[in-house]
mmCIF file of C-alpha atoms in Angstrom:
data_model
loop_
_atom_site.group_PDB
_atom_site.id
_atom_site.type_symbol
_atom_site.label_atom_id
_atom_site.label_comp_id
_atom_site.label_asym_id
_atom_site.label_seq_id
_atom_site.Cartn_x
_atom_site.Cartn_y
_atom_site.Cartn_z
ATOM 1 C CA UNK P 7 -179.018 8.408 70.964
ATOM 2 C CA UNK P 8 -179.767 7.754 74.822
ATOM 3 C CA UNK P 9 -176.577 10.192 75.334
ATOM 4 C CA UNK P 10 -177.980 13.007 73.286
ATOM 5 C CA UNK P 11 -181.538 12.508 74.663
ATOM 6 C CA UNK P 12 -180.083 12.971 78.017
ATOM 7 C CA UNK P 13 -178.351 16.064 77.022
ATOM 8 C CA UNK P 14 -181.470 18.056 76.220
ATOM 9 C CA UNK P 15 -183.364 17.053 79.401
ATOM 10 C CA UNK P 16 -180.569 18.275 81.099
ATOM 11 C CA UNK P 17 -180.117 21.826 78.933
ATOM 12 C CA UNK P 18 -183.738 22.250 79.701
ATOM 13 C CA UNK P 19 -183.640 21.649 83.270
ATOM 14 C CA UNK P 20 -181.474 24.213 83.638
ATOM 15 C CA UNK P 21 -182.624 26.561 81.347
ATOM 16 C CA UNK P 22 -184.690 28.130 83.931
ATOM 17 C CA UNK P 23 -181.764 29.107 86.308
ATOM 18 C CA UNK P 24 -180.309 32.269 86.460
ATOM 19 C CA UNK P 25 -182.791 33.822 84.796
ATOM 20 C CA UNK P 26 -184.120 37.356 86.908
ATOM 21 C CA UNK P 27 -187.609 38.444 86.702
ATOM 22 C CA UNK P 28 -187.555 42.279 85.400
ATOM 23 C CA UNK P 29 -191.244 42.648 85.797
ATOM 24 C CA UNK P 30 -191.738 45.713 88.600
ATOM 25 C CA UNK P 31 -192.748 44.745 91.629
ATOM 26 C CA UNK P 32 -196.647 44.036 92.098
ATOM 27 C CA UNK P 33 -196.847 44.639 88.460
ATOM 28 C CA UNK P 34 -199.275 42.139 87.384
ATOM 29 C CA UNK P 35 -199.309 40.054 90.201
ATOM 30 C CA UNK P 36 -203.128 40.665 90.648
ATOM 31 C CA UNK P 37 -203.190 41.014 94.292
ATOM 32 C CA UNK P 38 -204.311 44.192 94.646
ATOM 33 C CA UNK P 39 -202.609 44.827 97.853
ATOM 34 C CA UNK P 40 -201.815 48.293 97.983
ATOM 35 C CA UNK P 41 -197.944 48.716 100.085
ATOM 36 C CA UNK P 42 -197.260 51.543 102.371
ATOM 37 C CA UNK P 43 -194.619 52.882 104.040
ATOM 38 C CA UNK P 44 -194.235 52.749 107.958
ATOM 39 C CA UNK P 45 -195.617 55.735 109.418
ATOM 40 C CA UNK P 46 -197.113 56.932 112.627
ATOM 41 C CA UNK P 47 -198.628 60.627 113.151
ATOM 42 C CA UNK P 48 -198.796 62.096 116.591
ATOM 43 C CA UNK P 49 -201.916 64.439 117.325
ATOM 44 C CA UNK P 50 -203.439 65.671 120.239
ATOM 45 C CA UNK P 51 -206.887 64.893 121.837
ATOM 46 C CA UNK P 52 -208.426 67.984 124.300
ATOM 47 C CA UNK P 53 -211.580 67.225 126.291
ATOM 48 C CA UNK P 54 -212.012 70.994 127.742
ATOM 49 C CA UNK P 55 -213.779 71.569 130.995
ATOM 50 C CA UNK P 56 -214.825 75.259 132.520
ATOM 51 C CA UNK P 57 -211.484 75.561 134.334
ATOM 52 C CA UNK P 58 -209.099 73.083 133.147
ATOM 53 C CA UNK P 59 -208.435 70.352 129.954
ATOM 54 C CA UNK P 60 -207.953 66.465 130.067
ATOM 55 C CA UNK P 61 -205.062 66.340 127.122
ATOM 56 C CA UNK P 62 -204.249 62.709 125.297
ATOM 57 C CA UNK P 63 -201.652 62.297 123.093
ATOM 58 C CA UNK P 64 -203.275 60.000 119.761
ATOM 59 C CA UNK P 65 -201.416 58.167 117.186
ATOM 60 C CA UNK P 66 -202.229 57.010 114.016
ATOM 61 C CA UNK P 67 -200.729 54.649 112.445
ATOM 62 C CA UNK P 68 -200.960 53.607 108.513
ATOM 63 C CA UNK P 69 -203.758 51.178 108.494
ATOM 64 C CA UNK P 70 -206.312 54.281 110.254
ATOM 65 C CA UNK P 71 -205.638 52.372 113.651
ATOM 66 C CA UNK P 72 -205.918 55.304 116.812
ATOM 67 C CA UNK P 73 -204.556 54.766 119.857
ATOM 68 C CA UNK P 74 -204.768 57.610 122.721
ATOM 69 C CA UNK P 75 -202.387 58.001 125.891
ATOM 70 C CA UNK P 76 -203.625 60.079 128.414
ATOM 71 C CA UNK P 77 -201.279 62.940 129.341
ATOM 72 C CA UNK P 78 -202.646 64.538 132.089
ATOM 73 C CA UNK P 79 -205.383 67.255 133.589
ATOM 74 C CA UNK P 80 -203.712 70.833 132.866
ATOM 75 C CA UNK P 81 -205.226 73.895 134.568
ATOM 76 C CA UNK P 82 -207.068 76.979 132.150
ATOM 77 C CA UNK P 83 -207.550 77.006 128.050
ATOM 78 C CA UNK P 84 -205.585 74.212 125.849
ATOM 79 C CA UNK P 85 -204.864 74.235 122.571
ATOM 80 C CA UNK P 86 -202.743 72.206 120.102
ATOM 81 C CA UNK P 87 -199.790 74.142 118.973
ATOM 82 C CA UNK P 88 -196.238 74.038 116.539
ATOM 83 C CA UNK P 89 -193.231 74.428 119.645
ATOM 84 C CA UNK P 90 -190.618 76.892 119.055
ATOM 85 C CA UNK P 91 -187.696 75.012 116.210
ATOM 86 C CA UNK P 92 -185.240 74.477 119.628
ATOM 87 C CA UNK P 93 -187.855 72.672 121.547
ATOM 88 C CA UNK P 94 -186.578 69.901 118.912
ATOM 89 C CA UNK P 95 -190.737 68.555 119.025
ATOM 90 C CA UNK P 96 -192.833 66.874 116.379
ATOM 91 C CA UNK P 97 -195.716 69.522 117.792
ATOM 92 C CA UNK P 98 -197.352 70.296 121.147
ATOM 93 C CA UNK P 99 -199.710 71.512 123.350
ATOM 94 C CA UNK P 100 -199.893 74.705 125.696
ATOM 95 C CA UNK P 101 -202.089 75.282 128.357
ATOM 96 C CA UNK P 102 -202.424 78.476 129.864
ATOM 97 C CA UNK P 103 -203.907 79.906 132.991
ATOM 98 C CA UNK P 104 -203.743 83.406 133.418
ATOM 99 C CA UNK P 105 -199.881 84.378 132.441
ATOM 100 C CA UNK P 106 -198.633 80.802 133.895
ATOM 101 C CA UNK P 107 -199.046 77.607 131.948
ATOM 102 C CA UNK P 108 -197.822 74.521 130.918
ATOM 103 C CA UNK P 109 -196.862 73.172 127.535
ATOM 104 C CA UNK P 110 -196.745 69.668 126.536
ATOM 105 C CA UNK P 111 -193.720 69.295 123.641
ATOM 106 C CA UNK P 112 -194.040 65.237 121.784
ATOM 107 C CA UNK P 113 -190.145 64.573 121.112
ATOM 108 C CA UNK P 114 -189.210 61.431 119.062
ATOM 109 C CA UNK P 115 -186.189 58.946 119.420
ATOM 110 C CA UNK P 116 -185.755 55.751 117.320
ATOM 111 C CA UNK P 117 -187.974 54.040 119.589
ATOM 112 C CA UNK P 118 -190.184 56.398 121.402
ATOM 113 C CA UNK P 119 -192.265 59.183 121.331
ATOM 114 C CA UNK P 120 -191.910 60.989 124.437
ATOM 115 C CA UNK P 121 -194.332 63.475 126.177
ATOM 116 C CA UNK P 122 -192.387 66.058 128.187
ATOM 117 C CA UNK P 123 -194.008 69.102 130.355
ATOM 118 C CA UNK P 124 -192.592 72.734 130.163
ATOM 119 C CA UNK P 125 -193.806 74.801 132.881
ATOM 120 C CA UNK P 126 -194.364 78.891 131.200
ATOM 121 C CA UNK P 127 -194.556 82.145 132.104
ATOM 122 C CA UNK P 128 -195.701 84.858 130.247
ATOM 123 C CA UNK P 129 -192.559 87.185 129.238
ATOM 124 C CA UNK P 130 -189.807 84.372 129.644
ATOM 125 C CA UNK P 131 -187.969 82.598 127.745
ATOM 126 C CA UNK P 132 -188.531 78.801 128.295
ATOM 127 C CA UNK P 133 -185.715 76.814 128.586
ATOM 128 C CA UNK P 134 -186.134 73.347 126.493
ATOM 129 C CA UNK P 135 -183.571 71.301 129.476
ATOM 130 C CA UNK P 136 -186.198 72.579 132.151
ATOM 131 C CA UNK P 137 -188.967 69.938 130.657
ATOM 132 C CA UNK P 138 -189.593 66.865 132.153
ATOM 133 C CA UNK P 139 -190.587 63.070 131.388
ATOM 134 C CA UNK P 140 -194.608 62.895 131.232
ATOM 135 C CA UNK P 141 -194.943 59.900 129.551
ATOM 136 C CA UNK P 142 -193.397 57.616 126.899
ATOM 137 C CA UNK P 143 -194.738 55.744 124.331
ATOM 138 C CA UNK P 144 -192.903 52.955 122.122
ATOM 139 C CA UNK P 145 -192.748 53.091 118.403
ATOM 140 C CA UNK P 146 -191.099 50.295 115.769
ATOM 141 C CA UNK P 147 -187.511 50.951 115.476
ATOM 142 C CA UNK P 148 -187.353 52.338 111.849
ATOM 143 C CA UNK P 149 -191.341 54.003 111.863
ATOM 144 C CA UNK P 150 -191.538 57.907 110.695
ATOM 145 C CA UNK P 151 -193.171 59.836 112.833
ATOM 146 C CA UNK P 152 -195.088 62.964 111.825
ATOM 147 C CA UNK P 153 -197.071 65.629 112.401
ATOM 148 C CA UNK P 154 -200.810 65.691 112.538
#
């Protein structure tokens, strides 16, 4: 009797192993934590003067948090605009005095988004390698970065 006895305590103490819970994830669990996906969306701040614009570039991550980098102070009208598909940018900004100007291209990288200046003139073609290194900012390996 003590052998059988000891038989079922040990079928039911391993009963419970093995088994997988099917229920969906969150699914019932009450928390009501909502779960998003890593994502970070680049804009562009403009604080225009009479002759010339203060540009910052702003992020925004999932949770609402804003953070702004300033870029620079460009000469003549700014505005926030989609770069040409080779410029290889998540968007931009251009600047433009008279038929010179400046635009401002964010590029991404696994690990950075990266502010690069493009000097213009009206009636040539830019050239994305003549851009250089304004400023870099570091992302979350693994983050999407988008558009805002």
């Amino acid at each position: 009797m003590k052998r059988f006895a000891i038989a079922i305590l040990l079928v039911a103490a391993c009963s419970g192993r093995g088994k997988k819970d099917t229920t969906p994830a969150g699914a019932g669990s009450g928390s009501g934590v909502a779960v998003y996906g890593k994502k970070i969306v680049v804009h562009w701040g403009i604080e225009q003067s009479a002759s010339s614009a203060e540009v910052f570039l702003q992020t925004t991550d999932e949770t609402g948090k804003q953070t702004s980098y300033p870029v620079g102070t460009y000469e003549g009208t700014c505005e926030a605009i989609y770069p040409a598909p080779e410029m290889k940018a998540v968007n931009g900004v251009r600047c433009k005095n008279g038929p010179k100007g400046v635009e401002l291209h964010a590029v991404t990288t696994r690990e950075d988004i990266i502010v690069v200046k493009l000097n213009t003139d009206e009636g040539v073609t830019p050239d994305p390698m003549a851009r250089e290194e304004v400023t870099r900012v570091k992302v979350p390996t693994g983050i999407a970065v988008e558009a805002g």
